[in-house]
Coordinates of C-alpha atoms and ligand atoms in Angstrom, one line a residue:
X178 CA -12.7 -26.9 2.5
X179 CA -15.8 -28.5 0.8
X180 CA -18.9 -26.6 0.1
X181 CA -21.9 -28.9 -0.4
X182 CA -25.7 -28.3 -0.8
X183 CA -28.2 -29.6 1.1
X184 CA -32.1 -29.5 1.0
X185 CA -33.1 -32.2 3.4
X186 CA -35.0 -30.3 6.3
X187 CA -32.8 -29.1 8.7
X188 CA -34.1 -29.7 11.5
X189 CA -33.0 -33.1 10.6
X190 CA -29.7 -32.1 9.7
X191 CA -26.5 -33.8 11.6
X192 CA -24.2 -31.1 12.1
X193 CA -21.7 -29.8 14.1
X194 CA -23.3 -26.7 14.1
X195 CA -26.5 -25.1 12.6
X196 CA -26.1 -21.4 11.8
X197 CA -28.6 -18.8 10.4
X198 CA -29.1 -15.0 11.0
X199 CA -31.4 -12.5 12.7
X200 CA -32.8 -9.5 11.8
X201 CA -32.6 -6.3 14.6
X202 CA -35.7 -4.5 13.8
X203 CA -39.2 -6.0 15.0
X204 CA -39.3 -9.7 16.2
X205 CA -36.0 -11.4 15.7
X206 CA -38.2 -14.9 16.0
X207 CA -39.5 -15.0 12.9
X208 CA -39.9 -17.1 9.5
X209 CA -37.6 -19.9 9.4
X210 CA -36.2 -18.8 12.8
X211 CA -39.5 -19.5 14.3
X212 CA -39.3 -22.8 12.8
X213 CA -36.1 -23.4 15.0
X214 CA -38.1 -21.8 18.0
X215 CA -40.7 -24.1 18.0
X216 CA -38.6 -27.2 17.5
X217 CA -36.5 -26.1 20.2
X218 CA -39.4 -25.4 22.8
X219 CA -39.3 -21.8 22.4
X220 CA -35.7 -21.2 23.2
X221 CA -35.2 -18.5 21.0
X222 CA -38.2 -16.6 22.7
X223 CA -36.7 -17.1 25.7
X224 CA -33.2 -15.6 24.7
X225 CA -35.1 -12.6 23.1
X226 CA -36.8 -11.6 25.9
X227 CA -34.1 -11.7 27.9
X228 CA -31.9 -9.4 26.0
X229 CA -29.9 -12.2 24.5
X230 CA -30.8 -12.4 21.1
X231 CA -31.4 -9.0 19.6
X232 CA -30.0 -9.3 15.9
X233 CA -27.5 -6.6 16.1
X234 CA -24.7 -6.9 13.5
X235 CA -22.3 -9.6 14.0
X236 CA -23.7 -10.4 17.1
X237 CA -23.2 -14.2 18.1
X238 CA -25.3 -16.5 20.3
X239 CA -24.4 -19.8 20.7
X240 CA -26.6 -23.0 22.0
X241 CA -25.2 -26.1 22.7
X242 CA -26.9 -29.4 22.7
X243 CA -30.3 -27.5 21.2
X244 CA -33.2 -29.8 22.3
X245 CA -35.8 -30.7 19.3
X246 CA -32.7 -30.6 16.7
X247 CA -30.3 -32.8 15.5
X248 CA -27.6 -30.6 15.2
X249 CA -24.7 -30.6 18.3
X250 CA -24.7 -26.5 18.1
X251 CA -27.0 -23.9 17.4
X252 CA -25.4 -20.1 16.3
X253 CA -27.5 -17.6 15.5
X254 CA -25.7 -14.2 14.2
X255 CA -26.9 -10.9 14.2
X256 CA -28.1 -9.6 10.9
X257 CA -28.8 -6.2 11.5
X258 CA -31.8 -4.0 10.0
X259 CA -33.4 -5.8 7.4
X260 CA -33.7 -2.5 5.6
X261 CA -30.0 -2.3 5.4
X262 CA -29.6 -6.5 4.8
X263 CA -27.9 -7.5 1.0
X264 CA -25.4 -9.7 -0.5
X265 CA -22.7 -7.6 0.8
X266 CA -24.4 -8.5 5.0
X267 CA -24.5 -11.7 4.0
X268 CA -21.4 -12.4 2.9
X269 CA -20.0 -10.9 6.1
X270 CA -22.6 -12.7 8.3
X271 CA -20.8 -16.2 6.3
X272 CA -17.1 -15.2 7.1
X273 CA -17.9 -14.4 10.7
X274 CA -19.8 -17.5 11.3
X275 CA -16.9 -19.2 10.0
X276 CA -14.2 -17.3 11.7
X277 CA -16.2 -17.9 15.1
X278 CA -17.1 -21.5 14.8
X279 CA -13.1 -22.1 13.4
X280 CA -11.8 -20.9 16.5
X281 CA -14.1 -22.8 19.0
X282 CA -12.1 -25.9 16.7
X283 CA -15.3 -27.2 15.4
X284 CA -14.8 -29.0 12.0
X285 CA -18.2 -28.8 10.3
X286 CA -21.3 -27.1 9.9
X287 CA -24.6 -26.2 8.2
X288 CA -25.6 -22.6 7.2
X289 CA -29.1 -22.1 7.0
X290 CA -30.1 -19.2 4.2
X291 CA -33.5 -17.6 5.1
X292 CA -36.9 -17.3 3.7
X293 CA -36.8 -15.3 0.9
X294 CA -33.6 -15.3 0.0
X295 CA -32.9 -14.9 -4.0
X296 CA -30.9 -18.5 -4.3
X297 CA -28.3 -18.1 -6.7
X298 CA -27.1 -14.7 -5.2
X299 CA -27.4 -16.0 -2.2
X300 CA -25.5 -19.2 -2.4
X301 CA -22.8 -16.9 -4.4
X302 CA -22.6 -14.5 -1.5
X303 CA -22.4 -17.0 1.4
X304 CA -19.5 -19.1 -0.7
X305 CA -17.3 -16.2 -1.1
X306 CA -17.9 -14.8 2.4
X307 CA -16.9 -18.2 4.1
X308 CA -13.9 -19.0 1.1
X309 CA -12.7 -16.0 2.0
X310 CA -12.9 -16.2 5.7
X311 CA -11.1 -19.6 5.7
X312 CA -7.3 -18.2 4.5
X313 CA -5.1 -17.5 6.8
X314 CA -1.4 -15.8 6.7
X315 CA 0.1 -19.2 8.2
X316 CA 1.9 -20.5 5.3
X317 CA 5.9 -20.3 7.3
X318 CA 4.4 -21.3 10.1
X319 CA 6.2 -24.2 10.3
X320 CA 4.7 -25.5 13.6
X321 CA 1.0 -25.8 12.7
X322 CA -0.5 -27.9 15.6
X323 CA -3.0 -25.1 17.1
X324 CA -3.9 -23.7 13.9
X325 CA -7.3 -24.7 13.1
X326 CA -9.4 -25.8 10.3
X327 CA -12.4 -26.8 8.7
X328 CA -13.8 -29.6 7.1
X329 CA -16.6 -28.9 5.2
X330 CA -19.8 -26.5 5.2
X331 CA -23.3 -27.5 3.9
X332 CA -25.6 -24.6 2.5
X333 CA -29.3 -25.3 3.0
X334 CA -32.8 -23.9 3.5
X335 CA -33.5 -23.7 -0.5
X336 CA -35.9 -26.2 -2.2
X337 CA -34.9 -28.9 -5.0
X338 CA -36.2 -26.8 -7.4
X339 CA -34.0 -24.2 -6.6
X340 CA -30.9 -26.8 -6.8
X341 CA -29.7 -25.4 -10.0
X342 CA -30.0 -21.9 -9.0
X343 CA -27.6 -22.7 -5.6
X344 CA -25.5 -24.9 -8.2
X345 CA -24.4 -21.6 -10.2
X346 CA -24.0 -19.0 -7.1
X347 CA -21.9 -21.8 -5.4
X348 CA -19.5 -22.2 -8.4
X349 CA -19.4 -18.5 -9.3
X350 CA -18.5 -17.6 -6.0
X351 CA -15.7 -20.2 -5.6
X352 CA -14.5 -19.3 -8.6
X353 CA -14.1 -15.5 -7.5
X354 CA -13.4 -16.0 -3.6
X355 CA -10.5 -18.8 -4.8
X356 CA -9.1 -15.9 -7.1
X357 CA -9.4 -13.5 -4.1
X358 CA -7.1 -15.7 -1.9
X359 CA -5.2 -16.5 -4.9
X360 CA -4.0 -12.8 -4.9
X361 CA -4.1 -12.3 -0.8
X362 CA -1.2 -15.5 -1.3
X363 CA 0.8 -13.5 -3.8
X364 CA 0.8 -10.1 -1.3
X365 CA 1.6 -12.1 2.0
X366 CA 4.7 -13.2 0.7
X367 CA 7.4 -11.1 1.5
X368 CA 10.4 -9.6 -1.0
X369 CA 13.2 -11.8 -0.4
X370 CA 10.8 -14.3 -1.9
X371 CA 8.9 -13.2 -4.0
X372 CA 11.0 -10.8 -6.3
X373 CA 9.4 -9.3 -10.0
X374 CA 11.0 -12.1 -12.0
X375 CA 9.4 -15.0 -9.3
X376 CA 6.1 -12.5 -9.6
X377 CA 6.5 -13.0 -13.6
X378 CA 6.7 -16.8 -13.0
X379 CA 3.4 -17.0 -11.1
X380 CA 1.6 -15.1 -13.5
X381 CA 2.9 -17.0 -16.2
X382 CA 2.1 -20.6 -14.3
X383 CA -1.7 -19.0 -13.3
X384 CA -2.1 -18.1 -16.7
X385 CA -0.9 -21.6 -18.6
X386 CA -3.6 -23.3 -16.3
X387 CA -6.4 -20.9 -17.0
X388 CA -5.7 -21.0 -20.6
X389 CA -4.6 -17.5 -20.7
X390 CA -2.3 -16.1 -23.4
X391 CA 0.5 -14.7 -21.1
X392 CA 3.8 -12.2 -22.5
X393 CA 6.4 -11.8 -19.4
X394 CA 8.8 -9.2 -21.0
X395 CA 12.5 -9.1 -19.1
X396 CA 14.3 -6.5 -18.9
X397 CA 15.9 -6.2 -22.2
X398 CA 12.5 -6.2 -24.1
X399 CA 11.4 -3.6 -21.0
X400 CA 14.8 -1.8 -22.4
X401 CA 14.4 -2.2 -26.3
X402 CA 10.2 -0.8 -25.9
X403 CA 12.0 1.9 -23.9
X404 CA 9.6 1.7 -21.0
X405 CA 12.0 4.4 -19.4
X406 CA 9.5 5.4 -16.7
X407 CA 9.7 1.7 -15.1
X408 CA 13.7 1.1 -15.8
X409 CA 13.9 4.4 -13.7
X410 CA 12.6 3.3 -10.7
X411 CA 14.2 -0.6 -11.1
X412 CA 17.9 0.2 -12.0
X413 CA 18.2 1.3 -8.6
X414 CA 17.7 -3.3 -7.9
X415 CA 19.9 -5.5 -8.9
X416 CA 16.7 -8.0 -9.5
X417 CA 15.6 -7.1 -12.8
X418 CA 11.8 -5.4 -13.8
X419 CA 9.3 -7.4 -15.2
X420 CA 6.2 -6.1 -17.5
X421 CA 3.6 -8.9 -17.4
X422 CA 1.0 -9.2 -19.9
X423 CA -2.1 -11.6 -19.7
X424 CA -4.7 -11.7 -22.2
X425 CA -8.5 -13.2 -22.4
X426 CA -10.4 -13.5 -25.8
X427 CA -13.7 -14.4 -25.6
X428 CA -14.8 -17.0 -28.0
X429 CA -16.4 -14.8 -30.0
X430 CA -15.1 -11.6 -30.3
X431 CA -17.2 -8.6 -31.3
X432 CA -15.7 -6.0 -34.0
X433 CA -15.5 -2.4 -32.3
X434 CA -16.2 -3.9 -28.8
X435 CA -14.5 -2.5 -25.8
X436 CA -11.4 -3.6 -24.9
X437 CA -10.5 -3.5 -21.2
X438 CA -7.5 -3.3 -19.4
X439 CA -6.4 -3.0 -16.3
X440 CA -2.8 -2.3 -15.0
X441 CA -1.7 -3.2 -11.7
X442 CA 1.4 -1.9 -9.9
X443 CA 3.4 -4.3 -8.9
X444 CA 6.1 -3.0 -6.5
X445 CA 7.4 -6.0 -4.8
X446 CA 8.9 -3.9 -2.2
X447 CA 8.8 0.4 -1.9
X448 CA 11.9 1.1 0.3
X449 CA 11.3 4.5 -1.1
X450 CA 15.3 4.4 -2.8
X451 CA 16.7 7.2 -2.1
X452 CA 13.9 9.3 -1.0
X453 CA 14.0 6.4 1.7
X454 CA 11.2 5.7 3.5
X455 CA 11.1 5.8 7.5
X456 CA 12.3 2.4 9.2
X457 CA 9.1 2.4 11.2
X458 CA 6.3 0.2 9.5
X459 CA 8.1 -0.2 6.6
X460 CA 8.5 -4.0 6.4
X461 CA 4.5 -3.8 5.4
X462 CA 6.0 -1.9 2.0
X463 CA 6.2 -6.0 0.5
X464 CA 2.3 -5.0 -0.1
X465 CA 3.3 -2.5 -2.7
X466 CA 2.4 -4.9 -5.3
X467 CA -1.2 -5.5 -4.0
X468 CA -2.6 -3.8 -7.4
X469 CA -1.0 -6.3 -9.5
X470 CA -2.2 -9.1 -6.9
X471 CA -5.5 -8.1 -7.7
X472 CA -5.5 -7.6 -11.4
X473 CA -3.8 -11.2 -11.9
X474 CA -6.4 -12.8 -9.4
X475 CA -9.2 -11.0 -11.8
X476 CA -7.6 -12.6 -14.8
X477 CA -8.2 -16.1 -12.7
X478 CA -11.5 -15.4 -12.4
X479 CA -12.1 -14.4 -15.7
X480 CA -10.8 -17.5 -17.1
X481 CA -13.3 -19.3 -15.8
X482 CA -16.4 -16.9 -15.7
X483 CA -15.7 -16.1 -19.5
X484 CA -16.9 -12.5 -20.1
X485 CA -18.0 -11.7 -23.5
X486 CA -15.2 -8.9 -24.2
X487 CA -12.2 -9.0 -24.2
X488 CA -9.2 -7.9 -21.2
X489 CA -5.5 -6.9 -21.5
X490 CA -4.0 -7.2 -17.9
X491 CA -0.7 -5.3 -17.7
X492 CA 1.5 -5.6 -14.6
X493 CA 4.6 -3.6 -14.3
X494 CA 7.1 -5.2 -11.8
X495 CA 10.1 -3.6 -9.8
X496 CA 11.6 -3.2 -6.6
X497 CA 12.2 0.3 -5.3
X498 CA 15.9 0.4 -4.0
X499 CA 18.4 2.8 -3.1
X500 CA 21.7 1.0 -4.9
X501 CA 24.2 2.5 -5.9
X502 CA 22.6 3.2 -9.6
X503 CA 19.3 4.3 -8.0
X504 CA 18.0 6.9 -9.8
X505 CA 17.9 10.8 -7.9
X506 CA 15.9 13.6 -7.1
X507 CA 15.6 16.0 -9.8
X508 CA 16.4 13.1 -12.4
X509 CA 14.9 13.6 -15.6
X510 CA 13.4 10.3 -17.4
X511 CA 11.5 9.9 -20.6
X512 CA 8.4 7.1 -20.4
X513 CA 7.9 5.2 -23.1
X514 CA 5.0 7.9 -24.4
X515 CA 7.7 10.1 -24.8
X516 CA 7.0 12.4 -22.1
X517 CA 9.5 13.7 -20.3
X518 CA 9.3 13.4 -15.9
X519 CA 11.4 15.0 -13.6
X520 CA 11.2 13.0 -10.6
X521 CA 11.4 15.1 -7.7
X522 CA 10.9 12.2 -5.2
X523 CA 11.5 8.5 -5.7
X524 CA 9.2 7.1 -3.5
X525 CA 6.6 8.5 -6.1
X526 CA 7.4 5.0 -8.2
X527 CA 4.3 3.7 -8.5
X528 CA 2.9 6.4 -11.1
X529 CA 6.4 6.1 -13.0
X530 CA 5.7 2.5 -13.6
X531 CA 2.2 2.6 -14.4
X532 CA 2.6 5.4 -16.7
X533 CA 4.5 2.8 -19.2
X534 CA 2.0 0.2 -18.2
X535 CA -0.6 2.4 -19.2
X536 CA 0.7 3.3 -22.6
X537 CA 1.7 -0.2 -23.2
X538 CA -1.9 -1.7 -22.8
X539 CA -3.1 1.2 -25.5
X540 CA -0.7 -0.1 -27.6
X541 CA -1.9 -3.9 -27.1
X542 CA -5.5 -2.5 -28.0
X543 CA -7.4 -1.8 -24.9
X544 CA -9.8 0.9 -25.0
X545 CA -11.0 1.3 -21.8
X546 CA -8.6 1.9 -19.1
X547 CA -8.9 0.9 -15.2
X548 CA -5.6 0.6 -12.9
X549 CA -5.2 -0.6 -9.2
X550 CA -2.3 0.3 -7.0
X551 CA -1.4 1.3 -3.1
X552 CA -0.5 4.5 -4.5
X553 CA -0.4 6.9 -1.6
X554 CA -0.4 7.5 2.1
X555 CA -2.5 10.6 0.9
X556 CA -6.0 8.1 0.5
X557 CA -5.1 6.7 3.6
X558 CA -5.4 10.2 5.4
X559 CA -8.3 10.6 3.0
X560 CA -10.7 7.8 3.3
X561 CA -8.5 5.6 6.2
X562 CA -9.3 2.0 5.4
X563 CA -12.7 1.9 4.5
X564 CA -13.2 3.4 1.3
X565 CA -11.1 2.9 -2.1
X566 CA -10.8 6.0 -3.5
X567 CA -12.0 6.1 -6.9
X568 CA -10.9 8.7 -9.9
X569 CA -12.4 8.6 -13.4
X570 CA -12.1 10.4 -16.7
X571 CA -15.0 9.3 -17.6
X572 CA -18.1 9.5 -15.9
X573 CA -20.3 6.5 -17.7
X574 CA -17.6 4.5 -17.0
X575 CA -16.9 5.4 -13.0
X576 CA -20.5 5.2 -12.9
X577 CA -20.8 1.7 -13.6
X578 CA -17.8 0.3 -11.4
X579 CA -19.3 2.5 -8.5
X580 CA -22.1 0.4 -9.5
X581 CA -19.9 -2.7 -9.6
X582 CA -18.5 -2.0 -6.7
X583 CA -21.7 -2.0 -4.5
X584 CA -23.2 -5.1 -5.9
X585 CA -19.3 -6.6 -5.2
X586 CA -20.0 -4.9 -1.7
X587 CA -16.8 -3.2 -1.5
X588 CA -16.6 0.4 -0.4
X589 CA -15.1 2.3 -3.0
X590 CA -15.7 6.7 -2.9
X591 CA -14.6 8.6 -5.8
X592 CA -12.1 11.8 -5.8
X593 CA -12.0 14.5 -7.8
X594 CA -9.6 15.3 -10.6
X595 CA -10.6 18.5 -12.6
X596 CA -8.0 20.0 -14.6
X597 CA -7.6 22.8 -11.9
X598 CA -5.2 19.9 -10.2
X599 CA -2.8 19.7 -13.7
X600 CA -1.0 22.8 -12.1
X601 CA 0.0 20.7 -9.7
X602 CA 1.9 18.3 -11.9
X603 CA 3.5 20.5 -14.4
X604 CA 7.4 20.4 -14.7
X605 CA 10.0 22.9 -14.6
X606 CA 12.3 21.7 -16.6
X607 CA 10.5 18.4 -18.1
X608 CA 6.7 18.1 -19.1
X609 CA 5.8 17.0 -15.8
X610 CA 6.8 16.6 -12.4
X611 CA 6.5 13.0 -10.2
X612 CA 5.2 15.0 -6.8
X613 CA 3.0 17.7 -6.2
X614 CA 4.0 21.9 -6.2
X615 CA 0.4 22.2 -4.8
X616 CA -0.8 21.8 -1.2
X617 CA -2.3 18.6 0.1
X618 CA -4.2 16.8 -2.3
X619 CA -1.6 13.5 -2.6
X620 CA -3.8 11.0 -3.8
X621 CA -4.8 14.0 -6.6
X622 CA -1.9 14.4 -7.5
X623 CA -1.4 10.8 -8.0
X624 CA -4.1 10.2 -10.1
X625 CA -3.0 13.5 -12.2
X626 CA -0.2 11.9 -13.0
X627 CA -1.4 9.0 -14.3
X628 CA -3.5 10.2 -16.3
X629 CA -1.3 11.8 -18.6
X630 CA -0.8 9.0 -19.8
X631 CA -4.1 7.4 -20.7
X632 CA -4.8 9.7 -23.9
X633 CA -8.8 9.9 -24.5
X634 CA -9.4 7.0 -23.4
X635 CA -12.2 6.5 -20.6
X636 CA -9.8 5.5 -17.4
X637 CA -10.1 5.1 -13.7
X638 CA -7.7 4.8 -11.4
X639 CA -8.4 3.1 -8.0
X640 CA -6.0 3.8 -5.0
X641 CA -6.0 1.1 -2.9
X642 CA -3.3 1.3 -0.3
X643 CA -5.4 1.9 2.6
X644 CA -8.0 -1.0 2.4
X645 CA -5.7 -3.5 0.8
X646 CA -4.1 -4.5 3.9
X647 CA -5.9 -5.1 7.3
X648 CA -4.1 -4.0 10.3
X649 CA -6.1 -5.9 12.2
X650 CA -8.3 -9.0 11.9
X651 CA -12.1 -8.5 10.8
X652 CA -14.6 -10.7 12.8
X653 CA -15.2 -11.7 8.8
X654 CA -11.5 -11.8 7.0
X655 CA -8.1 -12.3 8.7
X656 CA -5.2 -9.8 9.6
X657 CA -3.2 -9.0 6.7
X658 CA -3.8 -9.0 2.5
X659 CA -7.7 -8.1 1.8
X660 CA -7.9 -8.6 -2.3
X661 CA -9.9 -5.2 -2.3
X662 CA -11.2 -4.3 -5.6
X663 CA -10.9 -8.0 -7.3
X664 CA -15.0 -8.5 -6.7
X665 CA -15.8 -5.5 -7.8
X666 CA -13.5 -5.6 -11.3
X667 CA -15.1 -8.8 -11.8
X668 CA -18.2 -8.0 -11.8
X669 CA -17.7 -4.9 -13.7
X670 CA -16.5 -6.5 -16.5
X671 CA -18.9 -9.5 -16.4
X672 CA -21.6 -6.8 -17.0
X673 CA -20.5 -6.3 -20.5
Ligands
BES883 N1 3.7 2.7 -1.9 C1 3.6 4.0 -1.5 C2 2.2 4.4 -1.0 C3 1.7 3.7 0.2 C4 1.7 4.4 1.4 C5 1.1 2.5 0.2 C6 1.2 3.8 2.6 C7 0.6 1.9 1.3 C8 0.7 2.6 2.5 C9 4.0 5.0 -2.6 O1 4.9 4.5 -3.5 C10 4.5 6.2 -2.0 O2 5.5 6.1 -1.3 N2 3.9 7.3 -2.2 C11 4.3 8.5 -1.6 C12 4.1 9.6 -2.6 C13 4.7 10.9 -2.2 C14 6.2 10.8 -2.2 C15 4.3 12.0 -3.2 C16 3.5 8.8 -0.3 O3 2.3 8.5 -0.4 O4 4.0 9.2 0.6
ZN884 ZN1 6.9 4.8 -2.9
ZN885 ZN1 5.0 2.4 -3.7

């Protein structure tokens, strides 16, 4: 789909469509949406008084054939409060303008920012939220004729001299809402397909074309770096582990600057093994490796954006089978820290694997620390879908992704982890245990567990298995993968 700029008046525009938003509180017919009143005869009046056209979130009125305009369609959507209005409304405002004009199979239109509107964040926003809006989960549909799709969109109601400004929010946030669907792509396809060695070949393609330095170890490097903690959960699969490593270097690297990395599980399916999980629901367990997703589609990006520091991106990959070697409850492993875990349930894989993704990244250099994973059901029954959860080490550090995250406009809610919760985790026979002794607290636990491994270094750990799969559609983003966090991690470490 092509995004274009436009700065012709738009009342002179030929479109399918002409779409701008208004605000709930006080007169929705105002500014530039009085400008469409009074070309239209005072429609828009008209629909406000009746009740029509109030402004409230999402809320869609559509004119056809609006007199006084050139365009074929008029759609006004609700922008809520204006006190509550930011990049984050907009964005959805975009994908659910999309999504709604998509489905009524109309192939082009014109979005309309409003007066005042800071350009460049502006065009950014609006890009990703209609980028993002576009995918849809239909690649084995192999009979295609009532899908729909779009042509192009055309951004207006900036000035020339603002051309530049809508030049760099429109790249930027094709850039990151192309990397988004780049990692939705990866999670929708299922585990017959794509397995950890197939994974390992799509980071490795993605990386060669973004100019990326890229290290897939198999499983006999995995085995010689004695990264017990993932073999333990893959020897159970006959398809082999994978430990991706993708590395940016900006071009001109600071001495004693930070080093990120981020780790992303990578379970290409979470059958549970022998602590097997429930038949019910658990075909979505192919979503296990959303984490990973994410962290590669942030490397994308960041090829592109070029940060001035420079990230280590570490994906341990496995499946999570009950074979015949599958490892048991009350099995005893030693990570590649030298740890020792008893692993009291084997559906508890994720932490095992990014325990020895963890270490490894130290090893590679990176000094900061920040991992993504659908690690439990426990955040699910915590924050449902809405919120990641967040836990940090260090509170600088989780202060400025929180901060990240809400100029990303992703909901993200941090968790505690004082040391109270270590009890929780400590072994009987090994140094620690894979599964809570404690009561409740799962996504705690989690967390705990991981961060063993991450020495003094500032680390955050972001669970994302309830928001990075949508059950059900979102006027704004399609059933299924979300590519939760990616924004935010972006943004985070473009602020270095
Ligand atoms: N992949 C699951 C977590 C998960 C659950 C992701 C629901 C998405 C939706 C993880 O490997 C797991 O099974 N965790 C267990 C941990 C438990 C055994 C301590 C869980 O949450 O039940
Ligand atoms: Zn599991
Ligand atoms: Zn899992």
């Amino acid at each position: 789909m092509q995004i274009t700029l436009e700065t012709k008046p738009f009342a002179t525009l030929e479109t399918d469509a002409l779409v701008s938003y208004v605000f709930e509180d006080a007169d929705p017919v105002q500014g530039r949406i009085a400008e469409v009143d009074q070309l239209t005869g005072g429609l828009l009046r008209k629909l406000a008084g009746s009740g029509e056209l109030t402004g409230k979130p999402l809320e869609m009125t559509l004119v056809h054939a609006p007199r006084g305009l050139k365009a074929a369609r008029l759609l006004l959507v609700g922008a809520g409060k204006q006190e509550k209005f930011d990049a984050a409304v907009l964005r959805r405002i975009a994908g659910a303008a999309l999504r709604y004009i998509k489905s009524r199979s109309v192939k082009q239109f014109a979005f309309v920012l409003r007066e005042n509107e800071p350009v460049e964040a502006a065009t950014q926003a609006v890009a990703e939220g209609a980028l993002a809006a576009n995918f849809e989960s239909d690649k084995y549909k192999t009979d295609k004729k009532d899908a729909k799709s779009l042509d192009s969109i055309a951004l207006t109601g900036f000035s020339d001299q603002d051309r530049v400004a809508a030049e760099k929010g429109l790249a930027r946030g094709r850039v990151i809402a192309d990397a988004q669907n780049f990692a939705r792509d990866l999670v929708n396809e299922p585990s017959n397909i794509l397995t950890p060695r197939v994974l390992g070949e799509k980071a490795a393609a993605m990386a060669k074309e973004a100019g990326l330095y890229v290290d897939i170890l198999d499983e006999k490097r995995i085995a010689d770096l004695k990264m017990g903690a993932l073999l333990s959960v893959a020897q159970g699969s006959v398809e082999p582990p994978r430990m991706m490593v993708l590395t940016y270097t900006p071009a001109n690297p600071k001495t004693g600057a930070p080093v990120i990395g981020l780790i992303g599980k990578a379970v290409t399916f979470d059958t549970g093994g022998i602590s097997i999980k429930p038949s019910d629901g658990m075909e979505k367990m192919k979503y296990d490796m959303a984490g990973g997703a994410t962290m590669l589609g942030v490397m994308r990006a960041l090829a592109a954006l070029k940060p001035n520091v420079k990230v280590i991106c570490v994906v341990p990959s496995t499946e999570n089978m009950p074979g015949g070697h599958a490892q048991k409850p009350g099995d005893i492993q030693t990570a590649m820290s030298g740890k020792t875990i008893e692993v009291l349930n084997t559906d508890a894989e994720g932490r095992l694997i990014l325990a020895d993704g963890i270490y490894y990244a130290k090893q590679l250099g990176a000094t900061h620390l920040i991992d993504a994973a659908t690690l439990t059901g426990a955040i699910v029954v915590a924050l449902s879908n809405i919120n990641v959860g967040v836990f940090g080490s260090d509170q600088p550090f989780t202060d400025k992704l929180l901060a990240s995250a809400k100029a990303a406009g992703e909901k993200m809610w941090q968790m505690p982890i004082d040391d109270d919760y270590r009890e929780f985790i400590k072994g009987t026979v090994a140094d620690i245990q894979n599964i809570g002794s404690g009561k409740g607290g799962g996504a705690i636990t989690g967390a705990m567990f991981i961060k063993e491994f991450t020495g003094d270094s500032p680390w955050i750990h972001l669970d994302i298995a309830g928001t990075a799969w949508n059950d059900d559609a979102k006027p704004w983003l399609a059933k299924g993968p979300t590519g939760v966090a990616l924004r935010t991690l972006i943004h985070l470490v473009m602020s270095y």
